[in-house]
CSV table of C-alpha atoms and ligand atoms in Angstrom, one decimal:
chain,number,residue,atom,x,y,z
K,1,MET,CA,-27.3,18.3,20.6
K,2,ALA,CA,-30.5,15.7,20.9
K,3,GLY,CA,-28.8,13.3,22.9
K,4,ILE,CA,-28.5,10.1,21.0
K,5,LYS,CA,-26.2,7.1,22.1
K,6,THR,CA,-25.0,4.7,19.4
K,7,ILE,CA,-24.5,1.4,18.8
K,8,PRO,CA,-22.6,0.6,15.4
K,9,VAL,CA,-23.7,-2.7,14.0
K,10,SER,CA,-21.5,-4.9,12.0
K,11,VAL,CA,-21.2,-5.3,7.7
K,12,ASP,CA,-20.9,-8.6,6.3
K,13,GLU,CA,-20.8,-9.3,2.5
K,14,HIS,CA,-25.2,-9.2,3.3
K,15,GLY,CA,-25.0,-5.7,3.8
K,16,LEU,CA,-25.6,-4.7,7.8
K,17,ASP,CA,-26.1,-7.5,10.6
K,18,VAL,CA,-29.2,-6.6,11.3
K,19,GLU,CA,-29.4,-10.3,14.3
K,20,GLU,CA,-26.1,-8.1,15.6
K,21,GLY,CA,-27.9,-4.9,16.1
K,22,ILE,CA,-31.0,-6.4,17.9
K,23,ARG,CA,-29.2,-8.2,19.7
K,24,ARG,CA,-26.9,-4.9,20.6
K,25,ALA,CA,-29.9,-2.8,21.1
K,26,PRO,CA,-33.2,-4.6,20.8
K,27,ASN,CA,-35.3,-1.4,22.4
K,28,ALA,CA,-33.4,1.7,20.0
K,29,ALA,CA,-35.3,4.1,19.1
K,30,LEU,CA,-34.2,4.0,15.4
K,31,ALA,CA,-31.8,2.4,13.6
K,32,VAL,CA,-29.4,4.7,10.4
K,33,VAL,CA,-29.0,2.3,7.2
K,34,THR,CA,-26.7,3.3,3.4
K,35,ALA,CA,-29.4,-0.2,2.0
K,36,GLY,CA,-29.3,0.5,-1.8
K,37,GLN,CA,-24.6,0.9,-1.0
K,38,GLN,CA,-23.4,0.1,2.3
K,39,ALA,CA,-21.7,4.2,3.3
K,40,PRO,CA,-18.4,2.8,2.4
K,41,LEU,CA,-18.1,-1.1,1.7
K,42,GLY,CA,-20.8,-0.1,-1.0
K,43,VAL,CA,-22.6,-3.8,-0.1
K,44,THR,CA,-26.6,-4.0,-1.1
K,45,LEU,CA,-28.6,-5.2,2.4
K,46,SER,CA,-29.9,-8.6,1.1
K,47,LEU,CA,-33.6,-9.4,1.0
K,48,PRO,CA,-34.4,-12.2,4.0
K,49,ARG,CA,-31.8,-9.3,5.6
K,50,ARG,CA,-34.3,-6.4,4.9
K,51,LEU,CA,-37.9,-7.5,6.3
K,52,ARG,CA,-36.4,-9.3,9.2
K,53,LEU,CA,-35.0,-4.7,9.9
K,54,LEU,CA,-38.9,-3.8,9.2
K,55,GLU,CA,-40.2,-6.9,11.4
K,56,TRP,CA,-38.4,-5.3,14.6
K,57,ALA,CA,-39.2,-2.3,13.6
K,58,ASP,CA,-42.9,-3.1,13.7
K,59,GLU,CA,-42.8,-4.9,16.6
K,60,ASN,CA,-40.8,-2.7,18.2
K,61,GLY,CA,-42.2,0.8,17.6
K,62,SER,CA,-39.1,2.0,16.0
K,63,TRP,CA,-37.6,4.3,13.2
K,64,ILE,CA,-35.2,3.3,10.2
K,65,VAL,CA,-34.1,6.5,8.5
K,66,GLU,CA,-32.7,5.1,4.9
K,67,ASP,CA,-29.5,7.1,3.9
K,68,ASP,CA,-30.1,6.6,0.3
K,69,TYR,CA,-27.3,8.8,-0.7
K,70,LEU,CA,-26.1,7.5,-3.8
K,71,SER,CA,-29.4,6.9,-5.4
K,72,GLU,CA,-29.8,5.4,-8.7
K,73,LEU,CA,-26.0,5.8,-9.1
K,74,GLN,CA,-24.6,2.0,-8.8
K,75,LEU,CA,-21.8,1.3,-11.4
K,76,VAL,CA,-22.3,-1.8,-11.7
K,77,GLY,CA,-25.3,-4.0,-11.4
K,78,ARG,CA,-28.5,-2.7,-10.9
K,79,ALA,CA,-29.3,-0.4,-8.2
K,80,ALA,CA,-31.8,-2.7,-5.7
K,81,PRO,CA,-35.6,-0.9,-4.4
K,82,ALA,CA,-34.9,1.4,-1.8
K,83,LEU,CA,-35.9,0.3,1.8
K,84,ALA,CA,-39.2,2.8,2.3
K,85,SER,CA,-41.1,0.7,-1.4
K,86,GLN,CA,-41.0,-2.3,0.7
K,87,ASP,CA,-41.9,-1.0,4.1
K,88,ARG,CA,-45.8,-1.9,4.9
K,89,SER,CA,-45.8,-0.8,8.6
K,90,GLY,CA,-45.0,3.1,8.1
K,91,ARG,CA,-41.7,2.7,9.8
K,92,VAL,CA,-38.7,4.1,7.4
K,93,ILE,CA,-37.8,7.9,6.5
K,94,HIS,CA,-35.9,7.9,3.7
K,95,ILE,CA,-33.4,10.3,3.1
K,96,GLY,CA,-32.5,11.3,-0.5
K,97,THR,CA,-30.4,14.1,-1.3
K,98,PHE,CA,-28.3,15.5,-4.5
K,99,SER,CA,-25.1,16.2,-3.6
K,100,LYS,CA,-23.4,13.0,-5.9
K,101,THR,CA,-26.3,12.6,-8.1
K,102,ILE,CA,-25.8,16.4,-8.5
K,103,ASN,CA,-23.9,18.6,-6.4
K,104,PRO,CA,-23.1,19.0,-3.4
K,105,GLY,CA,-23.1,22.7,-3.9
K,106,LEU,CA,-26.6,22.5,-4.2
K,107,ARG,CA,-27.6,21.7,-0.6
K,108,LEU,CA,-30.4,19.8,-1.6
K,109,GLY,CA,-32.5,16.8,-0.9
K,110,PHE,CA,-35.4,15.4,0.6
K,111,VAL,CA,-36.7,13.2,3.0
K,112,VAL,CA,-40.0,10.6,1.9
K,113,ALA,CA,-41.5,10.2,5.5
K,114,PRO,CA,-44.1,8.1,6.9
K,115,THR,CA,-47.6,10.1,6.7
K,116,SER,CA,-47.4,10.1,10.7
K,117,LEU,CA,-44.5,12.1,11.2
K,118,ALA,CA,-46.1,13.5,8.0
K,119,ASN,CA,-46.6,17.0,10.3
K,120,ARG,CA,-43.1,17.3,12.4
K,121,VAL,CA,-40.7,16.3,9.6
K,122,ALA,CA,-42.3,19.9,7.9
K,123,ASP,CA,-42.4,21.7,10.6
K,124,THR,CA,-37.8,21.0,11.3
K,125,ALA,CA,-38.2,21.3,7.4
K,126,ALA,CA,-39.7,24.9,8.0
K,127,ALA,CA,-36.8,25.6,10.3
K,128,LEU,CA,-33.6,24.5,9.4
K,129,ALA,CA,-34.7,24.6,5.1
K,130,PRO,CA,-31.8,28.3,3.7
K,131,ALA,CA,-34.6,30.6,2.8
K,132,ALA,CA,-32.6,30.8,-0.6
K,133,SER,CA,-33.1,26.9,-1.4
K,134,ILE,CA,-36.3,27.8,-3.1
K,135,THR,CA,-35.3,29.2,-6.4
K,136,CYS,CA,-33.1,26.1,-6.2
K,137,GLN,CA,-36.0,23.8,-6.4
K,138,TRP,CA,-37.6,24.9,-8.4
K,139,ALA,CA,-35.1,25.3,-10.9
K,140,LEU,CA,-34.6,21.8,-10.3
K,141,ALA,CA,-38.0,20.0,-10.2
K,142,GLU,CA,-38.5,21.2,-13.9
K,143,PHE,CA,-35.0,19.9,-14.6
K,144,MET,CA,-36.6,16.3,-13.4
K,145,ARG,CA,-40.8,17.6,-14.9
K,146,LYS,CA,-38.2,17.6,-17.8
K,147,GLY,CA,-37.1,14.4,-18.3
K,148,HIS,CA,-33.6,16.2,-17.6
K,149,TYR,CA,-32.4,14.5,-14.6
K,150,LEU,CA,-33.2,11.4,-15.8
K,151,ARG,CA,-30.7,11.2,-18.6
K,152,HIS,CA,-28.4,13.2,-16.8
K,153,LEU,CA,-28.3,10.4,-14.1
K,154,ARG,CA,-27.5,8.0,-17.6
K,155,ARG,CA,-24.9,10.3,-18.5
K,156,MET,CA,-22.9,10.3,-15.0
K,157,LYS,CA,-23.2,6.6,-14.4
K,158,ARG,CA,-22.5,6.1,-18.0
K,159,THR,CA,-19.3,8.8,-17.9
K,160,TYR,CA,-18.3,7.2,-14.2
K,161,THR,CA,-18.3,3.5,-16.2
K,162,ALA,CA,-15.6,4.4,-18.0
K,163,ARG,CA,-13.6,6.0,-15.6
K,164,LEU,CA,-14.2,3.1,-13.2
K,165,ALA,CA,-12.7,1.0,-16.3
K,166,ALA,CA,-9.6,3.3,-16.4
K,167,LEU,CA,-9.2,3.5,-12.6
K,168,GLN,CA,-9.3,0.3,-12.9
K,169,ARG,CA,-6.9,-0.5,-16.2
K,170,ALA,CA,-3.9,1.3,-15.1
K,171,LEU,CA,-4.1,0.2,-11.2
K,172,SER,CA,-4.2,-3.4,-13.3
K,173,ILE,CA,-7.2,-4.5,-10.6
K,174,PRO,CA,-9.7,-7.5,-12.1
K,175,ALA,CA,-12.6,-5.8,-12.5
K,176,THR,CA,-14.5,-7.3,-9.6
K,177,THR,CA,-17.5,-5.8,-7.5
K,178,GLU,CA,-15.9,-6.8,-4.3
K,179,ALA,CA,-13.1,-4.0,-4.6
K,180,MET,CA,-16.4,-1.6,-5.7
K,181,ALA,CA,-17.3,0.6,-2.8
K,182,GLY,CA,-20.5,3.1,-3.7
K,183,LEU,CA,-18.4,5.4,-6.2
K,184,ALA,CA,-15.0,4.4,-5.5
K,185,LEU,CA,-12.9,1.9,-5.7
K,186,LEU,CA,-11.0,-0.4,-2.3
K,187,VAL,CA,-8.1,-1.6,-2.6
K,188,HIS,CA,-6.8,-3.2,0.9
K,189,LEU,CA,-3.1,-2.3,2.2
K,190,PRO,CA,-1.1,-4.9,4.0
K,191,GLN,CA,-3.4,-4.6,7.7
K,192,GLY,CA,-0.9,-2.2,9.8
K,193,ALA,CA,-0.5,-0.4,7.5
K,194,ASP,CA,-0.8,3.5,7.5
K,195,ASP,CA,-4.1,3.9,5.3
K,196,VAL,CA,-4.2,7.1,7.5
K,197,ALA,CA,-0.7,8.8,6.5
K,198,ILE,CA,-0.7,8.0,3.2
K,199,SER,CA,-3.5,9.6,3.3
K,200,GLN,CA,-2.5,12.6,4.8
K,201,GLN,CA,0.7,12.7,2.3
K,202,ALA,CA,-0.6,11.8,-0.8
K,203,LEU,CA,-2.5,15.5,-1.0
K,204,ALA,CA,1.4,16.7,-1.3
K,205,VAL,CA,2.1,14.8,-4.9
K,206,GLY,CA,-2.6,15.4,-6.1
K,207,LEU,CA,-3.5,12.5,-5.0
K,208,ALA,CA,-6.4,12.3,-2.9
K,209,PRO,CA,-8.1,8.6,-2.1
K,210,LEU,CA,-9.2,8.0,1.3
K,211,PRO,CA,-9.0,5.7,4.3
K,212,LEU,CA,-10.9,3.2,4.5
K,213,SER,CA,-9.8,2.5,9.1
K,214,ILE,CA,-12.1,6.3,9.5
K,215,TRP,CA,-15.1,4.7,8.8
K,216,TYR,CA,-14.7,1.7,12.0
K,217,ALA,CA,-16.1,2.7,14.6
K,218,ASP,CA,-13.8,0.1,17.0
K,219,ALA,CA,-10.7,1.2,16.0
K,220,ALA,CA,-9.2,-2.8,16.8
K,221,GLN,CA,-11.7,-3.8,13.9
K,222,ALA,CA,-10.1,-1.6,10.8
K,223,ARG,CA,-9.1,-2.0,8.3
K,224,SER,CA,-6.3,-0.8,6.2
K,225,GLY,CA,-7.4,0.0,2.9
K,226,LEU,CA,-7.5,2.7,0.5
K,227,LEU,CA,-11.2,4.8,-1.2
K,228,LEU,CA,-10.2,6.2,-4.2
K,229,CYS,CA,-13.6,7.8,-5.8
K,230,VAL,CA,-13.8,6.9,-9.6
K,231,THR,CA,-15.7,10.4,-10.2
K,232,ASN,CA,-13.1,12.7,-10.4
K,233,VAL,CA,-10.3,10.6,-12.9
K,234,PRO,CA,-8.9,12.9,-15.1
K,235,ASP,CA,-9.2,12.3,-18.5
K,236,GLU,CA,-6.0,12.3,-19.5
K,237,GLY,CA,-2.5,11.4,-17.2
K,238,ILE,CA,-4.4,8.1,-15.3
K,239,GLU,CA,-1.8,6.1,-15.1
K,240,ASP,CA,0.3,8.8,-13.9
K,241,CYS,CA,-1.4,9.6,-10.8
K,242,CYS,CA,-1.6,5.5,-10.9
K,243,SER,CA,1.8,4.7,-10.4
K,244,ARG,CA,2.3,7.4,-8.4
K,245,LEU,CA,0.1,6.0,-5.8
K,246,VAL,CA,1.6,2.5,-6.5
K,247,ARG,CA,4.9,4.2,-5.9
K,248,PHE,CA,4.6,6.4,-2.8
K,249,THR,CA,1.9,3.2,-0.8
K,250,GLU,CA,4.4,0.9,-2.0
K,251,ALA,CA,7.0,3.8,0.4
K,252,PHE,CA,4.8,3.3,3.0
K,253,ILE,CA,4.3,-1.3,4.2
X,301,PLP,C1,-22.7,8.4,4.3
X,301,PLP,C2,-24.2,9.9,2.9
X,301,PLP,N1,-25.3,10.1,3.3
X,301,PLP,C3,-25.5,10.9,3.5
X,301,PLP,C4,-24.7,12.5,2.8
X,301,PLP,C5,-25.2,13.5,1.1
X,301,PLP,O1,-25.2,14.0,2.4
X,301,PLP,P1,-25.6,15.4,1.7
X,301,PLP,O2,-26.1,15.7,1.5
X,301,PLP,O3,-25.6,16.0,3.1
X,301,PLP,O4,-24.9,16.7,1.4
X,301,PLP,C6,-23.5,11.6,1.9
X,301,PLP,C7,-22.2,12.6,1.2
X,301,PLP,O5,-21.1,12.9,1.0
X,301,PLP,C8,-23.5,10.7,2.0
X,301,PLP,O6,-21.5,9.6,2.5
């Protein structure tokens, strides 16, 4: 609706390739990044690249939108600091959500904006925010004030880490960080395997993996794989689910 022209930028093991982004779109008005855990691959943006991105935004008067969709929910290692906390020039607009940390049904998130943008962001939020959510906002503020949110995050991290281990055991996948993709386990498939068809047809046998290839802007570069979310792994019957998934997938490749 805003007539934005988007320029996709590659991601490698250090996160977004900032130099490539600057080369391809030196005067971009804004860069949208998932610095903490790249969506969907889960890679953390390295410190040198963070500094380069901030430097570019500062020199160019551009904005960086930091989509911090997973917050502290990092299952392997410690969550990196927010990019906004490293921003000395007021160029980062930090957007958080409670969709993953509490529940997507809440429809609550938050923006930490540079002071120079505060009025415009407040006007837009006032125009867009559903009035009914004020009750939820109060309840959530109370939940945080009393320390329940931090306890909840710690508990969910423990629960998800246990589910991750169960899923890795059931699939006989070694516990490597490369396989982690945010809150999902990434299973690579041979190039050319139709991960979209596999995901669609897996629904019929009660499984809901997400295809990796649909995340690529350039279909020619797309890699085939399945993202298996660890958050809703059942406590019982995981071995059965996984052997169904393996049998089902093997029939396709
Ligand atoms: C990359 C990314 N950003 C943001 C969000 C959060 O969106 P919302 O707060 O609208 O639920 C999600 C949730 O799925 C996500 O995957």
